[in-house]
C-alpha cells in the first residue's frame, strides 16, 4: 500500500519478480514488508514439505495394511484355529484347541495319504506354514491300558490310561464338514520334539495345528472310541500293496472322522496300507456304542482283528501276555479281572477305579486318563494320575464350535 509522503521504488528480487518498496523516514516499514513476504514464502514451502511427509506416511500405512490383509487372507484358516487355543491348567501343560473343518484331511486322503511321519509332516508344511518353515512329526510310543464295557442300562463305558515319560497335552475338538465331531488327545512333543515348547506364542500355536493329524486317542459323537497303544514286543511290519497309505495316527484321525461303529472302522482300514509311526509297533483298540470292542493288530503285512475288551502292550493275536513285559502283563490281568468280576457290566465309576489301579508312577507315569460315558455323552480326563481333579468335556453338542 502507498501512503502520502512516501517514495515508491520498483526493483526486481532474486526470483525475477517485481517488488515495490515504500521508503520514507520510517524505513523500518520496508524491512517489515520484506520480512513478512519471506515468512509467507517459507511457510508455503514448509507446508508443502509437511504435506509430502503425511502423504508418505499414509502410503506406508496403506502398504502395511495391505500386507497384513494379504497375510490374513493367506493364513485366515490357521489364525482361526490358533485363536481357539487356550491353556486348561495353571499347574500342568494341558491345552485345548478347536478345528472347524478337517484341515485338509480329505485332501490328504485323496493325495494317497502317507507311509511315514515325514510324509505327513511334508503334507502339513505346505498348509500350516505355506512352505516358510517345516513341520516335523515323530510319534513317541504310548505304553497304555484300555478297557471297554457296558453299564446296567446297556450304555457303553470306556476307559484309557496314557503312560509316557513327559507330555504336553493338547485336547483337540474337531468338527469336520462331512463327518463326525470328536474330541481327541495329542502329545505336542510328537510335533515339537520337546517337552519345553508350549503353544503360548504364534509360531508354536501354528505348529500345534498339526496335532489334528497326531491323535493318541479319541471319541467321536457316534460313540466310537479309538486308542493307539504301543506293542512292546514289536512285530509290526509295513504293508506294501497298491492301496493308499496311512500312519497309525492318521488312521486314528480317519476313524474318528468317518466311522460310527467298529465294523465301519475295520472296513475303512482295510482300504489302506497301515504303517508304524515313530519306528515302533502299535495296535489300535476300537469300540463302539453297541459295546463291540476289537483290537486291530498289524503283523505279517496284514491287519488282524481280535475281539477283546481289554488291551495293554502286547499282541493279543499271539496270546502271550508276558511278551510285552511284566508291567504290561500285570496291567492286563488287572483290567481283565475287573471286567470278568462284573461280567462285563460296569459303571463309569468302576471303569475309573480300574484306571486308577492300573495308573503308573515313576518315569513312565500315566500322563492322562480318560473315561467315556455314553449315557451322559461326556468324557472325563484326569492328568498326571491326579484322580481328585476331573476335567470334563461333553460330546452332546460336539458339532458346535464356541
mmCIF file of C-alpha atoms in Angstrom:
data_model
loop_
_atom_site.group_PDB
_atom_site.id
_atom_site.type_symbol
_atom_site.label_atom_id
_atom_site.label_comp_id
_atom_site.label_asym_id
_atom_site.label_seq_id
_atom_site.Cartn_x
_atom_site.Cartn_y
_atom_site.Cartn_z
ATOM 1 C CA UNK A 1 0.000 0.000 0.000
ATOM 2 C CA UNK A 2 1.293 3.536 -0.923
ATOM 3 C CA UNK A 3 0.973 6.230 1.727
ATOM 4 C CA UNK A 4 1.279 10.029 1.122
ATOM 5 C CA UNK A 5 4.749 11.381 1.677
ATOM 6 C CA UNK A 6 6.396 8.070 0.814
ATOM 7 C CA UNK A 7 8.627 7.381 -2.091
ATOM 8 C CA UNK A 8 7.948 4.261 -4.098
ATOM 9 C CA UNK A 9 10.804 2.231 -5.515
ATOM 10 C CA UNK A 10 10.438 -0.527 -8.035
ATOM 11 C CA UNK A 11 13.041 -3.316 -8.111
ATOM 12 C CA UNK A 12 13.410 -6.898 -9.143
ATOM 13 C CA UNK A 13 14.054 -9.573 -6.487
ATOM 14 C CA UNK A 14 16.107 -12.806 -6.808
ATOM 15 C CA UNK A 15 13.213 -14.715 -8.318
ATOM 16 C CA UNK A 16 12.811 -12.183 -11.117
ATOM 17 C CA UNK A 17 9.522 -10.884 -9.748
ATOM 18 C CA UNK A 18 8.906 -7.148 -9.374
ATOM 19 C CA UNK A 19 8.681 -5.916 -5.826
ATOM 20 C CA UNK A 20 7.606 -2.488 -4.628
ATOM 21 C CA UNK A 21 9.121 -0.981 -1.501
ATOM 22 C CA UNK A 22 7.749 2.148 0.067
ATOM 23 C CA UNK A 23 10.502 4.265 1.563
ATOM 24 C CA UNK A 24 10.276 7.241 3.833
ATOM 25 C CA UNK A 25 11.728 8.245 7.073
ATOM 26 C CA UNK A 26 10.039 5.204 8.570
ATOM 27 C CA UNK A 27 12.493 2.933 6.732
ATOM 28 C CA UNK A 28 11.643 0.038 9.064
ATOM 29 C CA UNK A 29 8.341 -0.335 7.174
ATOM 30 C CA UNK A 30 10.133 -1.646 4.100
ATOM 31 C CA UNK A 31 12.058 -4.138 6.189
ATOM 32 C CA UNK A 32 8.902 -5.399 7.779
ATOM 33 C CA UNK A 33 7.228 -5.786 4.389
ATOM 34 C CA UNK A 34 10.130 -7.861 3.079
ATOM 35 C CA UNK A 35 10.207 -9.926 6.274
ATOM 36 C CA UNK A 36 6.502 -10.722 6.014
ATOM 37 C CA UNK A 37 6.936 -11.817 2.432
ATOM 38 C CA UNK A 38 9.899 -14.045 3.331
ATOM 39 C CA UNK A 39 7.982 -15.648 6.223
ATOM 40 C CA UNK A 40 4.989 -16.258 3.990
ATOM 41 C CA UNK A 41 7.119 -17.926 1.331
ATOM 42 C CA UNK A 42 8.874 -20.082 3.943
ATOM 43 C CA UNK A 43 5.523 -21.165 5.426
ATOM 44 C CA UNK A 44 4.342 -22.253 1.990
ATOM 45 C CA UNK A 45 7.498 -24.293 1.436
ATOM 46 C CA UNK A 46 7.208 -25.897 4.882
ATOM 47 C CA UNK A 47 3.539 -26.602 4.276
ATOM 48 C CA UNK A 48 4.379 -28.411 1.063
ATOM 49 C CA UNK A 49 7.063 -30.436 2.907
ATOM 50 C CA UNK A 50 4.637 -31.407 5.680
ATOM 51 C CA UNK A 51 2.054 -32.433 3.109
ATOM 52 C CA UNK A 52 4.633 -34.669 1.440
ATOM 53 C CA UNK A 53 5.524 -36.259 4.805
ATOM 54 C CA UNK A 54 1.875 -37.015 5.506
ATOM 55 C CA UNK A 55 1.416 -38.466 2.027
ATOM 56 C CA UNK A 56 4.424 -40.750 2.513
ATOM 57 C CA UNK A 57 3.127 -41.835 5.925
ATOM 58 C CA UNK A 58 -0.298 -42.572 4.504
ATOM 59 C CA UNK A 59 1.243 -44.639 1.698
ATOM 60 C CA UNK A 60 3.332 -46.608 4.223
ATOM 61 C CA UNK A 61 0.268 -47.281 6.397
ATOM 62 C CA UNK A 62 -1.742 -48.402 3.375
ATOM 63 C CA UNK A 63 1.056 -50.759 2.291
ATOM 64 C CA UNK A 64 1.309 -52.222 5.804
ATOM 65 C CA UNK A 65 -2.464 -52.741 5.923
ATOM 66 C CA UNK A 66 -2.407 -54.355 2.501
ATOM 67 C CA UNK A 67 0.431 -56.662 3.583
ATOM 68 C CA UNK A 68 -1.411 -57.520 6.792
ATOM 69 C CA UNK A 69 -4.594 -58.124 4.827
ATOM 70 C CA UNK A 70 -2.719 -60.394 2.438
ATOM 71 C CA UNK A 71 -1.229 -62.330 5.333
ATOM 72 C CA UNK A 72 -4.637 -62.641 6.944
ATOM 73 C CA UNK A 73 -6.123 -63.970 3.712
ATOM 74 C CA UNK A 74 -3.281 -66.451 3.314
ATOM 75 C CA UNK A 75 -3.411 -67.665 6.931
ATOM 76 C CA UNK A 76 -7.050 -66.997 7.861
ATOM 77 C CA UNK A 77 -7.807 -70.707 8.420
ATOM 78 C CA UNK A 78 -4.721 -71.151 10.576
ATOM 79 C CA UNK A 79 -5.378 -67.956 12.543
ATOM 80 C CA UNK A 80 -8.919 -69.116 13.317
ATOM 81 C CA UNK A 81 -7.539 -72.345 14.783
ATOM 82 C CA UNK A 82 -4.686 -70.730 16.717
ATOM 83 C CA UNK A 83 -7.166 -68.222 18.122
ATOM 84 C CA UNK A 84 -9.041 -71.088 19.788
ATOM 85 C CA UNK A 85 -6.023 -72.446 21.672
ATOM 86 C CA UNK A 86 -6.180 -71.944 25.415
ATOM 87 C CA UNK A 87 -4.430 -73.290 28.490
ATOM 88 C CA UNK A 88 -6.615 -75.514 30.659
ATOM 89 C CA UNK A 89 -4.414 -75.918 33.739
ATOM 90 C CA UNK A 90 -2.338 -73.472 35.738
ATOM 91 C CA UNK A 91 -0.041 -76.201 37.046
ATOM 92 C CA UNK A 92 0.190 -78.648 34.123
ATOM 93 C CA UNK A 93 0.939 -78.276 30.383
ATOM 94 C CA UNK A 94 -2.608 -79.043 29.227
ATOM 95 C CA UNK A 95 -4.162 -77.112 26.309
ATOM 96 C CA UNK A 96 -7.368 -77.108 24.265
ATOM 97 C CA UNK A 97 -7.819 -76.421 20.529
ATOM 98 C CA UNK A 98 -10.828 -76.335 18.193
ATOM 99 C CA UNK A 99 -10.787 -77.085 14.454
ATOM 100 C CA UNK A 100 -13.857 -76.201 12.422
ATOM 101 C CA UNK A 101 -13.483 -78.470 9.396
ATOM 102 C CA UNK A 102 -10.958 -81.257 8.829
ATOM 103 C CA UNK A 103 -7.956 -79.011 7.987
ATOM 104 C CA UNK A 104 -7.283 -80.598 4.571
ATOM 105 C CA UNK A 105 -7.521 -84.181 5.853
ATOM 106 C CA UNK A 106 -9.769 -85.220 2.969
ATOM 107 C CA UNK A 107 -7.208 -83.744 0.562
ATOM 108 C CA UNK A 108 -4.544 -85.725 2.406
ATOM 109 C CA UNK A 109 -6.515 -88.925 1.800
ATOM 110 C CA UNK A 110 -7.179 -88.068 -1.842
ATOM 111 C CA UNK A 111 -3.448 -87.465 -2.358
ATOM 112 C CA UNK A 112 -2.743 -91.025 -1.257
ATOM 113 C CA UNK A 113 -2.121 -90.444 2.450
ATOM 114 C CA UNK A 114 1.363 -91.070 3.850
ATOM 115 C CA UNK A 115 3.531 -94.061 4.677
ATOM 116 C CA UNK A 116 5.696 -92.254 7.240
ATOM 117 C CA UNK A 117 5.644 -89.413 9.747
ATOM 118 C CA UNK A 118 7.975 -87.457 7.438
ATOM 119 C CA UNK A 119 5.430 -87.635 4.634
ATOM 120 C CA UNK A 120 2.679 -86.425 6.961
ATOM 121 C CA UNK A 121 4.944 -83.532 8.012
ATOM 122 C CA UNK A 122 5.702 -82.641 4.382
ATOM 123 C CA UNK A 123 1.990 -82.505 3.584
ATOM 124 C CA UNK A 124 1.231 -80.294 6.587
ATOM 125 C CA UNK A 125 4.147 -77.940 5.899
ATOM 126 C CA UNK A 126 2.602 -76.712 2.652
ATOM 127 C CA UNK A 127 -0.550 -75.674 4.529
ATOM 128 C CA UNK A 128 0.472 -74.625 8.036
ATOM 129 C CA UNK A 129 3.489 -72.520 7.057
ATOM 130 C CA UNK A 130 2.851 -72.153 3.310
ATOM 131 C CA UNK A 131 6.360 -73.575 2.933
ATOM 132 C CA UNK A 132 8.083 -70.859 5.000
ATOM 133 C CA UNK A 133 9.231 -73.324 7.681
ATOM 134 C CA UNK A 134 8.999 -77.076 8.131
ATOM 135 C CA UNK A 135 6.682 -79.048 10.382
ATOM 136 C CA UNK A 136 8.127 -82.208 11.897
ATOM 137 C CA UNK A 137 6.231 -85.196 13.271
ATOM 138 C CA UNK A 138 7.668 -88.149 15.161
ATOM 139 C CA UNK A 139 5.335 -90.184 17.292
ATOM 140 C CA UNK A 140 6.516 -91.481 20.647
ATOM 141 C CA UNK A 141 5.280 -94.894 21.710
ATOM 142 C CA UNK A 142 2.461 -94.876 24.234
ATOM 143 C CA UNK A 143 2.632 -97.573 26.905
ATOM 144 C CA UNK A 144 -1.013 -97.688 27.911
ATOM 145 C CA UNK A 145 -4.147 -99.524 29.070
ATOM 146 C CA UNK A 146 -7.698 -99.714 27.654
ATOM 147 C CA UNK A 147 -10.958 -101.230 28.930
ATOM 148 C CA UNK A 148 -14.416 -101.297 27.310
ATOM 149 C CA UNK A 149 -17.695 -102.416 28.948
ATOM 150 C CA UNK A 150 -21.448 -101.801 29.082
ATOM 151 C CA UNK A 151 -23.319 -100.329 32.051
ATOM 152 C CA UNK A 152 -26.508 -101.741 33.596
ATOM 153 C CA UNK A 153 -28.625 -99.657 31.207
ATOM 154 C CA UNK A 154 -26.893 -101.103 28.146
ATOM 155 C CA UNK A 155 -24.828 -97.968 27.547
ATOM 156 C CA UNK A 156 -21.183 -98.042 26.535
ATOM 157 C CA UNK A 157 -18.468 -97.089 29.053
ATOM 158 C CA UNK A 158 -14.797 -96.926 28.120
ATOM 159 C CA UNK A 159 -11.521 -96.044 29.805
ATOM 160 C CA UNK A 160 -7.936 -95.406 28.806
ATOM 161 C CA UNK A 161 -4.596 -94.622 30.501
ATOM 162 C CA UNK A 162 -1.793 -92.990 28.515
ATOM 163 C CA UNK A 163 1.611 -93.689 30.056
ATOM 164 C CA UNK A 164 4.760 -91.876 28.987
ATOM 165 C CA UNK A 165 7.771 -90.004 30.357
ATOM 166 C CA UNK A 166 6.636 -86.401 29.842
ATOM 167 C CA UNK A 167 3.915 -84.825 27.727
ATOM 168 C CA UNK A 168 2.477 -81.516 26.580
ATOM 169 C CA UNK A 169 -1.175 -82.498 26.295
ATOM 170 C CA UNK A 170 -3.489 -80.953 23.710
ATOM 171 C CA UNK A 171 -7.207 -81.764 23.652
ATOM 172 C CA UNK A 172 -8.444 -81.303 20.090
ATOM 173 C CA UNK A 173 -12.080 -80.751 19.213
ATOM 174 C CA UNK A 174 -12.618 -81.389 15.505
ATOM 175 C CA UNK A 175 -15.856 -80.684 13.648
ATOM 176 C CA UNK A 176 -15.418 -81.850 10.024
ATOM 177 C CA UNK A 177 -17.796 -80.549 7.387
ATOM 178 C CA UNK A 178 -18.671 -84.081 6.315
ATOM 179 C CA UNK A 179 -18.073 -86.445 9.225
ATOM 180 C CA UNK A 180 -18.349 -86.925 12.974
ATOM 181 C CA UNK A 181 -17.328 -84.341 15.536
ATOM 182 C CA UNK A 182 -14.794 -85.678 18.012
ATOM 183 C CA UNK A 183 -12.528 -84.992 20.955
ATOM 184 C CA UNK A 184 -9.009 -86.394 20.672
ATOM 185 C CA UNK A 185 -5.834 -86.188 22.738
ATOM 186 C CA UNK A 186 -2.391 -85.366 21.391
ATOM 187 C CA UNK A 187 1.091 -85.186 22.892
ATOM 188 C CA UNK A 188 2.584 -82.000 21.420
ATOM 189 C CA UNK A 189 6.154 -83.278 21.764
ATOM 190 C CA UNK A 190 5.384 -85.579 18.833
ATOM 191 C CA UNK A 191 5.401 -82.391 16.753
ATOM 192 C CA UNK A 192 7.918 -80.124 18.528
ATOM 193 C CA UNK A 193 10.224 -82.924 19.734
ATOM 194 C CA UNK A 194 10.383 -81.049 23.037
ATOM 195 C CA UNK A 195 8.542 -81.025 26.338
ATOM 196 C CA UNK A 196 9.680 -77.440 26.923
ATOM 197 C CA UNK A 197 7.892 -75.794 23.992
ATOM 198 C CA UNK A 198 4.351 -74.622 24.728
ATOM 199 C CA UNK A 199 1.647 -73.225 22.417
ATOM 200 C CA UNK A 200 1.941 -69.813 24.056
ATOM 201 C CA UNK A 201 3.156 -67.817 21.038
ATOM 202 C CA UNK A 202 2.014 -67.633 17.427
ATOM 203 C CA UNK A 203 4.792 -69.812 15.998
ATOM 204 C CA UNK A 204 4.177 -72.645 18.461
ATOM 205 C CA UNK A 205 0.429 -72.292 18.077
ATOM 206 C CA UNK A 206 0.819 -72.717 14.325
ATOM 207 C CA UNK A 207 2.784 -75.934 14.917
ATOM 208 C CA UNK A 208 0.054 -77.131 17.278
ATOM 209 C CA UNK A 209 -2.384 -77.293 14.340
ATOM 210 C CA UNK A 210 -0.565 -80.494 13.324
ATOM 211 C CA UNK A 211 -1.961 -82.120 16.486
ATOM 212 C CA UNK A 212 -5.103 -82.834 14.468
ATOM 213 C CA UNK A 213 -3.087 -85.399 12.478
ATOM 214 C CA UNK A 214 -1.384 -86.961 15.512
ATOM 215 C CA UNK A 215 -4.131 -88.154 17.905
ATOM 216 C CA UNK A 216 -3.148 -90.738 20.508
ATOM 217 C CA UNK A 217 -6.793 -91.498 21.209
ATOM 218 C CA UNK A 218 -10.243 -90.014 20.797
ATOM 219 C CA UNK A 219 -14.011 -90.382 20.872
ATOM 220 C CA UNK A 220 -16.496 -89.156 18.281
ATOM 221 C CA UNK A 221 -20.130 -88.133 18.605
ATOM 222 C CA UNK A 222 -21.314 -91.512 17.288
ATOM 223 C CA UNK A 223 -19.691 -93.149 20.316
ATOM 224 C CA UNK A 224 -16.675 -94.659 18.538
ATOM 225 C CA UNK A 225 -13.663 -94.875 20.886
ATOM 226 C CA UNK A 226 -10.131 -95.329 19.491
ATOM 227 C CA UNK A 227 -6.800 -95.655 21.305
ATOM 228 C CA UNK A 228 -3.284 -96.208 19.965
ATOM 229 C CA UNK A 229 -1.138 -98.490 22.170
ATOM 230 C CA UNK A 230 2.489 -99.492 21.777
ATOM 231 C CA UNK A 231 3.312 -103.167 21.280
ATOM 232 C CA UNK A 232 6.454 -103.716 23.339
ATOM 233 C CA UNK A 233 7.405 -106.996 21.676
ATOM 234 C CA UNK A 234 7.478 -105.407 18.211
ATOM 235 C CA UNK A 235 6.397 -107.403 15.211
ATOM 236 C CA UNK A 236 4.540 -104.746 13.229
ATOM 237 C CA UNK A 237 5.542 -104.954 9.583
ATOM 238 C CA UNK A 238 4.818 -102.471 6.836
ATOM 239 C CA UNK A 239 2.160 -103.295 4.303
ATOM 240 C CA UNK A 240 3.151 -102.936 0.667
ATOM 241 C CA UNK A 241 0.271 -103.102 -1.788
ATOM 242 C CA UNK A 242 -1.188 -100.700 -4.315
ATOM 243 C CA UNK A 243 -3.574 -99.292 -1.691
ATOM 244 C CA UNK A 244 -3.106 -95.753 -0.349
ATOM 245 C CA UNK A 245 -1.106 -95.357 2.869
ATOM 246 C CA UNK A 246 -1.769 -94.238 6.433
ATOM 247 C CA UNK A 247 0.374 -93.963 9.529
ATOM 248 C CA UNK A 248 -1.109 -95.076 12.852
ATOM 249 C CA UNK A 249 -2.050 -91.562 13.928
ATOM 250 C CA UNK A 250 -3.623 -90.595 10.604
ATOM 251 C CA UNK A 251 -5.513 -93.917 10.693
ATOM 252 C CA UNK A 252 -6.871 -92.852 14.085
ATOM 253 C CA UNK A 253 -7.943 -89.498 12.638
ATOM 254 C CA UNK A 254 -9.676 -91.270 9.732
ATOM 255 C CA UNK A 255 -11.701 -93.443 12.119
ATOM 256 C CA UNK A 256 -12.718 -90.527 14.333
ATOM 257 C CA UNK A 257 -13.864 -88.529 11.301
ATOM 258 C CA UNK A 258 -15.635 -91.246 9.329
ATOM 259 C CA UNK A 259 -16.504 -94.351 11.384
ATOM 260 C CA UNK A 260 -19.532 -94.786 13.653
ATOM 261 C CA UNK A 261 -19.000 -98.457 14.539
ATOM 262 C CA UNK A 262 -16.200 -100.960 14.999
ATOM 263 C CA UNK A 263 -17.292 -102.732 11.802
ATOM 264 C CA UNK A 264 -17.081 -99.476 9.854
ATOM 265 C CA UNK A 265 -13.632 -98.849 11.334
ATOM 266 C CA UNK A 266 -12.425 -102.278 10.176
ATOM 267 C CA UNK A 267 -13.877 -101.747 6.679
ATOM 268 C CA UNK A 268 -12.220 -98.333 6.394
ATOM 269 C CA UNK A 269 -8.745 -99.512 7.415
ATOM 270 C CA UNK A 270 -8.925 -102.495 5.064
ATOM 271 C CA UNK A 271 -8.728 -99.973 2.213
ATOM 272 C CA UNK A 272 -5.262 -98.767 3.303
ATOM 273 C CA UNK A 273 -1.743 -99.955 3.927
ATOM 274 C CA UNK A 274 -1.047 -99.137 7.586
ATOM 275 C CA UNK A 275 2.456 -98.113 8.648
ATOM 276 C CA UNK A 276 4.182 -97.760 12.005
ATOM 277 C CA UNK A 277 4.840 -94.313 13.442
ATOM 278 C CA UNK A 278 7.980 -93.353 15.315
ATOM 279 C CA UNK A 279 9.732 -96.614 14.456
ATOM 280 C CA UNK A 280 7.679 -98.647 16.958
ATOM 281 C CA UNK A 281 4.954 -101.274 16.752
ATOM 282 C CA UNK A 282 1.346 -100.436 17.592
ATOM 283 C CA UNK A 283 -2.136 -101.807 17.808
ATOM 284 C CA UNK A 284 -5.458 -99.968 17.849
ATOM 285 C CA UNK A 285 -8.194 -100.568 20.394
ATOM 286 C CA UNK A 286 -11.593 -99.724 18.864
ATOM 287 C CA UNK A 287 -15.039 -99.955 20.470
ATOM 288 C CA UNK A 288 -18.458 -98.526 19.691
ATOM 289 C CA UNK A 289 -21.829 -97.617 21.191
ATOM 290 C CA UNK A 290 -23.165 -101.155 20.785
ATOM 291 C CA UNK A 291 -20.435 -102.465 23.041
ATOM 292 C CA UNK A 292 -18.485 -104.193 20.271
ATOM 293 C CA UNK A 293 -14.804 -103.960 21.090
ATOM 294 C CA UNK A 294 -11.869 -105.068 18.943
ATOM 295 C CA UNK A 295 -8.105 -104.668 18.842
ATOM 296 C CA UNK A 296 -6.622 -104.218 15.366
ATOM 297 C CA UNK A 297 -3.094 -105.585 15.018
ATOM 298 C CA UNK A 298 -0.704 -105.404 12.097
ATOM 299 C CA UNK A 299 1.546 -108.393 11.526
ATOM 300 C CA UNK A 300 2.988 -110.175 8.506
ATOM 301 C CA UNK A 301 1.787 -107.435 6.179
ATOM 302 C CA UNK A 302 -1.884 -107.696 7.093
ATOM 303 C CA UNK A 303 -4.420 -106.440 9.624
ATOM 304 C CA UNK A 304 -5.705 -108.915 12.194
ATOM 305 C CA UNK A 305 -8.908 -108.299 14.152
ATOM 306 C CA UNK A 306 -9.089 -109.601 17.719
ATOM 307 C CA UNK A 307 -12.310 -109.368 19.736
ATOM 308 C CA UNK A 308 -11.162 -108.004 23.076
ATOM 309 C CA UNK A 309 -12.438 -105.665 25.779
ATOM 310 C CA UNK A 310 -9.027 -105.052 27.392
ATOM 311 C CA UNK A 311 -5.604 -104.269 25.976
ATOM 312 C CA UNK A 312 -2.156 -103.158 27.074
ATOM 313 C CA UNK A 313 1.187 -103.564 25.299
ATOM 314 C CA UNK A 314 1.457 -106.993 23.702
ATOM 315 C CA UNK A 315 -0.006 -108.618 20.591
ATOM 316 C CA UNK A 316 -3.297 -110.218 21.613
ATOM 317 C CA UNK A 317 -3.335 -112.301 18.430
ATOM 318 C CA UNK A 318 -0.276 -114.213 19.652
ATOM 319 C CA UNK A 319 -1.885 -114.887 23.019
ATOM 320 C CA UNK A 320 1.243 -114.369 25.138
ATOM 321 C CA UNK A 321 0.525 -111.685 27.753
ATOM 322 C CA UNK A 322 4.097 -111.891 29.054
ATOM 323 C CA UNK A 323 5.529 -110.827 25.686
ATOM 324 C CA UNK A 324 5.010 -107.137 26.480
ATOM 325 C CA UNK A 325 6.867 -107.356 29.766
ATOM 326 C CA UNK A 326 5.889 -107.864 33.384
ATOM 327 C CA UNK A 327 4.305 -104.433 33.810
ATOM 328 C CA UNK A 328 2.101 -104.759 30.706
ATOM 329 C CA UNK A 329 1.046 -108.252 31.791
ATOM 330 C CA UNK A 330 0.149 -107.091 35.313
ATOM 331 C CA UNK A 331 -1.974 -104.226 33.991
ATOM 332 C CA UNK A 332 -3.716 -106.511 31.514
ATOM 333 C CA UNK A 333 -4.588 -109.005 34.226
ATOM 334 C CA UNK A 334 -5.933 -106.221 36.451
ATOM 335 C CA UNK A 335 -8.182 -104.951 33.648
ATOM 336 C CA UNK A 336 -9.449 -108.417 32.759
ATOM 337 C CA UNK A 337 -10.073 -109.251 36.419
ATOM 338 C CA UNK A 338 -12.247 -106.146 36.885
ATOM 339 C CA UNK A 339 -14.138 -106.866 33.647
ATOM 340 C CA UNK A 340 -14.773 -110.531 34.432
ATOM 341 C CA UNK A 341 -15.715 -109.863 38.078
ATOM 342 C CA UNK A 342 -18.576 -107.728 36.795
ATOM 343 C CA UNK A 343 -19.420 -109.967 33.829
ATOM 344 C CA UNK A 344 -18.641 -107.056 31.514
ATOM 345 C CA UNK A 345 -21.246 -104.810 33.162
ATOM 346 C CA UNK A 346 -19.535 -101.801 34.756
ATOM 347 C CA UNK A 347 -20.395 -98.281 35.772
ATOM 348 C CA UNK A 348 -18.271 -95.353 34.750
ATOM 349 C CA UNK A 349 -17.118 -95.126 38.372
ATOM 350 C CA UNK A 350 -15.912 -98.752 38.255
ATOM 351 C CA UNK A 351 -14.065 -98.061 34.999
ATOM 352 C CA UNK A 352 -12.454 -95.022 36.604
ATOM 353 C CA UNK A 353 -11.417 -97.129 39.610
ATOM 354 C CA UNK A 354 -9.657 -99.723 37.470
ATOM 355 C CA UNK A 355 -7.888 -96.924 35.609
ATOM 356 C CA UNK A 356 -6.694 -95.596 38.955
ATOM 357 C CA UNK A 357 -5.421 -99.055 39.967
ATOM 358 C CA UNK A 358 -3.513 -99.532 36.711
ATOM 359 C CA UNK A 359 -2.111 -95.981 36.581
ATOM 360 C CA UNK A 360 1.680 -95.797 36.607
ATOM 361 C CA UNK A 361 4.123 -93.822 38.734
ATOM 362 C CA UNK A 362 7.793 -93.037 38.272
ATOM 363 C CA UNK A 363 9.468 -92.214 34.963
ATOM 364 C CA UNK A 364 6.775 -93.922 32.840
ATOM 365 C CA UNK A 365 3.927 -92.151 34.516
ATOM 366 C CA UNK A 366 0.265 -92.086 33.492
ATOM 367 C CA UNK A 367 0.059 -88.626 31.913
ATOM 368 C CA UNK A 368 -3.658 -88.710 31.251
ATOM 369 C CA UNK A 369 -6.577 -90.972 31.989
ATOM 370 C CA UNK A 370 -9.934 -90.666 30.274
ATOM 371 C CA UNK A 371 -13.331 -92.263 30.778
ATOM 372 C CA UNK A 372 -16.289 -92.054 28.389
ATOM 373 C CA UNK A 373 -19.919 -92.487 29.394
ATOM 374 C CA UNK A 374 -22.426 -92.910 26.549
ATOM 375 C CA UNK A 375 -25.330 -92.238 28.924
ATOM 376 C CA UNK A 376 -24.176 -88.679 29.614
ATOM 377 C CA UNK A 377 -22.202 -88.210 26.369
ATOM 378 C CA UNK A 378 -19.311 -86.936 28.457
ATOM 379 C CA UNK A 379 -15.560 -87.526 28.581
ATOM 380 C CA UNK A 380 -13.703 -87.145 31.858
ATOM 381 C CA UNK A 381 -9.956 -86.521 31.994
ATOM 382 C CA UNK A 382 -7.504 -86.815 34.880
ATOM 383 C CA UNK A 383 -3.935 -85.642 34.422
ATOM 384 C CA UNK A 384 -0.706 -86.984 35.952
ATOM 385 C CA UNK A 385 -2.567 -89.571 37.995
ATOM 386 C CA UNK A 386 -4.497 -86.980 39.986
ATOM 387 C CA UNK A 387 -7.935 -88.596 40.176
ATOM 388 C CA UNK A 388 -9.062 -85.920 42.609
ATOM 389 C CA UNK A 389 -9.241 -83.311 39.836
ATOM 390 C CA UNK A 390 -11.610 -84.137 36.989
ATOM 391 C CA UNK A 391 -11.763 -82.227 33.692
ATOM 392 C CA UNK A 392 -14.963 -82.941 31.761
ATOM 393 C CA UNK A 393 -15.941 -82.347 28.129
ATOM 394 C CA UNK A 394 -19.403 -83.022 26.727
ATOM 395 C CA UNK A 395 -19.951 -84.661 23.340
ATOM 396 C CA UNK A 396 -23.678 -83.902 23.444
ATOM 397 C CA UNK A 397 -23.229 -80.750 21.373
ATOM 398 C CA UNK A 398 -19.855 -81.665 19.903
ATOM 399 C CA UNK A 399 -20.739 -80.333 16.462
ATOM 400 C CA UNK A 400 -20.964 -76.781 17.836
ATOM 401 C CA UNK A 401 -17.895 -74.554 17.760
ATOM 402 C CA UNK A 402 -17.868 -71.961 20.543
#
